[in-house]
Amino acid sequence: KVAYHKDGGSTHCIRFANEKDSEIENHEGVWFIGPLVGYNGFRTPELREKLMTHDFGSESVGIKDSRYKVNFDRTRDDSNDGSHNMVEGFDSGYDQ
């Protein structure tokens, strides 16, 4: 499970859920299961490009080309320090 919430008025946060997140805070009182949108799943390439090139200041989009490998590697490492690759032999920097 992942949890989504707003940090303040305009910053959004998506993270892995923890035990505290079992208390659902939305108005429906149930977990929302939405469709997963991939990099190529945007309605138009122009919409994707607009999102990927927008200046969010100190924040960024996690699937942006320049950030994807770092963010992806973090999800595969359960040690949070880079010492334990949960998928041995997998190279997220290799593209066939």
XYZ file of N, CA and C in Angstrom:
288
model
N 0.842 -1.178 0.000
C 0.000 0.000 0.000
C 0.882 1.235 0.000
N 0.377 2.278 -0.631
C 1.028 3.575 -0.576
C 0.036 4.586 -0.012
N 0.557 5.628 0.586
C -0.286 6.685 1.133
C -0.008 7.968 0.361
N -1.066 8.696 0.080
C -0.963 9.993 -0.594
C -1.535 11.041 0.346
N -0.856 12.133 0.482
C -1.407 13.236 1.256
C -0.781 14.537 0.787
N -1.394 15.625 1.215
C -0.859 16.941 0.881
C -0.080 17.457 2.073
N 1.101 17.964 1.807
C 1.907 18.634 2.826
C 1.708 20.129 2.630
N 0.803 20.702 3.379
C 0.512 22.120 3.198
C -0.456 22.325 2.044
N -0.472 23.522 1.506
C -1.449 23.867 0.487
C -1.173 23.363 -0.906
N 0.100 23.114 -1.241
C 0.363 22.766 -2.633
C 1.301 21.586 -2.851
N 1.967 21.092 -1.831
C 2.911 19.990 -2.003
C 2.220 18.658 -1.760
N 2.409 17.729 -2.671
C 1.809 16.407 -2.561
C 2.888 15.396 -2.201
N 2.500 14.367 -1.458
C 3.467 13.353 -1.046
C 2.873 11.971 -1.285
N 3.644 11.097 -1.902
C 3.265 9.695 -2.067
C 4.386 8.881 -1.448
N 4.030 7.985 -0.536
C 5.034 7.183 0.162
C 4.433 5.833 0.508
N 5.293 4.894 0.892
C 4.796 3.609 1.344
C 3.994 3.808 2.622
N 2.873 3.114 2.728
C 2.019 3.227 3.912
C 2.649 2.509 5.095
N 2.321 2.989 6.290
C 2.758 2.318 7.509
C 1.534 2.011 8.366
N 1.733 1.492 9.564
C 0.610 1.094 10.419
C -0.324 2.257 10.726
N 0.210 3.446 10.903
C -0.615 4.618 11.214
C -1.601 4.933 10.091
N -1.274 4.519 8.877
C -2.130 4.825 7.734
C -3.354 3.926 7.644
N -3.482 2.963 8.539
C -4.662 2.097 8.531
C -5.921 2.878 8.881
N -5.754 3.981 9.593
C -6.889 4.853 9.898
C -7.111 5.758 8.694
N -8.065 5.389 7.858
C -8.308 6.094 6.599
C -8.891 7.470 6.889
N -8.348 8.483 6.238
C -8.740 9.859 6.517
C -9.577 10.501 5.420
N -9.830 9.784 4.325
C -10.607 10.424 3.263
C -12.101 10.383 3.589
N -12.881 11.151 2.868
C -14.314 11.276 3.148
C -15.099 9.993 2.873
N -14.558 9.087 2.066
C -15.236 7.822 1.774
C -15.000 6.782 2.870
N -13.895 6.910 3.596
C -13.576 5.955 4.657
C -13.081 4.611 4.150
N -12.622 4.566 2.897
C -12.106 3.318 2.319
C -10.813 3.629 1.569
N -9.990 2.590 1.371
C -8.792 2.751 0.552
C -9.211 2.984 -0.884
N -8.587 3.934 -1.540
C -8.834 4.204 -2.947
C -7.799 3.448 -3.763
N -8.248 2.682 -4.732
C -7.345 1.943 -5.609
C -7.503 2.512 -7.011
N -6.534 3.309 -7.417
C -6.595 3.962 -8.717
C -5.722 3.261 -9.734
N -5.916 3.585 -11.006
C -5.086 2.981 -12.047
C -3.654 3.502 -11.956
N -2.719 2.662 -12.287
C -1.312 3.040 -12.302
C -0.997 3.691 -13.641
N -0.405 4.862 -13.608
C -0.060 5.568 -14.837
C 1.431 5.436 -15.065
N 1.800 4.841 -16.185
C 3.206 4.705 -16.541
C 3.692 5.920 -17.311
N 4.977 5.967 -17.540
C 5.587 7.092 -18.248
C 4.946 7.294 -19.618
N 4.612 6.204 -20.298
C 3.991 6.303 -21.622
C 2.471 6.273 -21.560
N 1.892 6.356 -20.363
C 0.448 6.264 -20.214
C -0.278 7.593 -20.101
N 0.415 8.698 -20.287
C -0.249 9.997 -20.245
C -1.145 10.144 -21.470
N -2.171 10.984 -21.363
C -3.110 11.153 -22.481
C -2.409 11.560 -23.768
N -1.442 12.452 -23.637
C -0.683 12.893 -24.814
C 0.786 13.054 -24.426
N 1.688 12.901 -25.383
C 3.106 13.163 -25.092
C 3.334 14.613 -24.648
N 2.520 15.534 -25.167
C 2.659 16.946 -24.807
C 2.336 17.176 -23.329
N 1.312 16.491 -22.832
C 0.952 16.610 -21.419
C 2.077 16.067 -20.536
N 2.627 14.926 -20.916
C 3.747 14.350 -20.165
C 4.932 15.307 -20.165
N 5.252 15.860 -21.322
C 6.388 16.777 -21.435
C 6.178 18.029 -20.586
N 4.952 18.516 -20.546
C 4.647 19.701 -19.736
C 4.898 19.417 -18.253
N 4.491 18.253 -17.786
C 4.718 17.873 -16.393
C 6.202 17.678 -16.111
N 6.898 16.983 -17.011
C 8.303 16.659 -16.777
C 9.220 17.880 -16.844
N 8.817 18.922 -17.557
C 9.678 20.098 -17.698
C 9.243 21.269 -16.826
N 8.158 21.109 -16.080
C 7.690 22.191 -15.209
C 8.691 22.439 -14.082
N 8.879 23.689 -13.717
C 9.781 24.042 -12.616
C 8.995 24.016 -11.309
N 9.230 22.984 -10.504
C 8.567 22.851 -9.209
C 9.413 23.436 -8.078
N 10.406 24.227 -8.413
C 11.284 24.784 -7.389
C 12.171 23.695 -6.817
N 12.155 23.547 -5.498
C 13.019 22.547 -4.855
C 12.447 21.136 -4.940
N 11.218 20.989 -5.370
C 10.581 19.672 -5.508
C 10.762 19.160 -6.931
N 10.485 17.878 -7.151
C 10.638 17.320 -8.492
C 9.678 16.158 -8.701
N 9.574 15.730 -9.935
C 8.756 14.575 -10.299
C 9.653 13.342 -10.241
N 9.240 12.326 -9.484
C 10.081 11.155 -9.256
C 10.366 10.299 -10.471
N 9.534 10.392 -11.515
C 9.768 9.561 -12.699
C 10.455 10.335 -13.820
N 10.882 11.550 -13.535
C 11.634 12.348 -14.506
C 12.916 11.601 -14.861
N 13.341 11.659 -16.119
C 14.531 10.922 -16.558
C 15.727 11.120 -15.631
N 15.957 12.353 -15.205
C 17.138 12.649 -14.390
C 17.042 12.113 -12.965
N 15.860 11.737 -12.490
C 15.669 11.263 -11.118
C 15.220 9.809 -11.034
N 14.811 9.224 -12.146
C 14.181 7.909 -12.112
C 15.086 6.823 -11.534
N 16.314 6.718 -12.012
C 17.202 5.648 -11.553
C 17.429 5.731 -10.047
N 17.721 6.915 -9.533
C 17.947 7.084 -8.093
C 16.707 6.680 -7.299
N 15.539 7.146 -7.712
C 14.307 6.818 -6.995
C 13.965 5.339 -7.106
N 14.165 4.768 -8.278
C 13.882 3.345 -8.468
C 14.802 2.494 -7.601
N 16.076 2.853 -7.567
C 17.030 2.105 -6.742
C 16.662 2.169 -5.265
N 16.160 3.300 -4.807
C 15.731 3.416 -3.407
C 14.619 2.426 -3.075
N 13.709 2.193 -4.002
C 12.601 1.276 -3.727
C 13.059 -0.170 -3.691
N 14.206 -0.475 -4.295
C 14.714 -1.841 -4.332
C 15.656 -2.134 -3.180
N 15.933 -1.151 -2.349
C 16.902 -1.305 -1.269
C 16.191 -1.129 0.066
N 16.018 -2.215 0.794
C 15.290 -2.123 2.060
C 16.157 -1.677 3.231
N 17.415 -1.318 2.972
C 18.300 -0.866 4.048
C 18.327 0.660 4.170
N 17.847 1.349 3.152
C 17.861 2.813 3.081
C 19.259 3.417 3.008
N 20.287 2.596 2.861
C 21.636 3.149 2.740
C 22.390 2.597 1.530
N 21.697 1.844 0.683
C 22.316 1.316 -0.525
C 23.026 -0.001 -0.359
N 22.963 -0.586 0.836
C 23.740 -1.800 1.089
C 22.994 -3.103 0.809
N 21.702 -3.049 0.567
C 20.957 -4.287 0.361
C 20.045 -4.193 -0.852
N 20.517 -4.679 -1.975
C 19.748 -4.698 -3.208
C 18.794 -5.885 -3.154
N 17.488 -5.628 -3.098
C 16.500 -6.693 -2.946
C 16.340 -7.538 -4.203
N 16.849 -7.078 -5.333
C 16.769 -7.842 -6.575
C 18.201 -8.027 -7.071
N 18.845 -9.056 -6.594
C 20.255 -9.301 -6.895
C 20.499 -9.405 -8.400
N 21.503 -8.700 -8.880
C 21.876 -8.765 -10.288
C 21.103 -7.830 -11.197
N 20.079 -7.172 -10.681
C 19.279 -6.265 -11.502
C 19.981 -4.918 -11.598
N 20.138 -4.410 -12.815
C 20.796 -3.131 -13.038
C 19.782 -2.149 -13.610
N 19.322 -1.220 -12.790
C 18.310 -0.264 -13.243
C 18.877 0.757 -14.226
N 20.185 0.788 -14.392
C 20.799 1.696 -15.349
C 20.969 1.099 -16.732
N 20.601 -0.175 -16.893
C 20.754 -0.861 -18.175
C 19.443 -0.808 -18.945
N 19.488 -0.377 -20.183
C 18.301 -0.288 -21.030
C 18.580 -1.019 -22.331
N 17.788 -2.053 -22.621
C 17.997 -2.816 -23.853
C 17.432 -2.094 -25.035
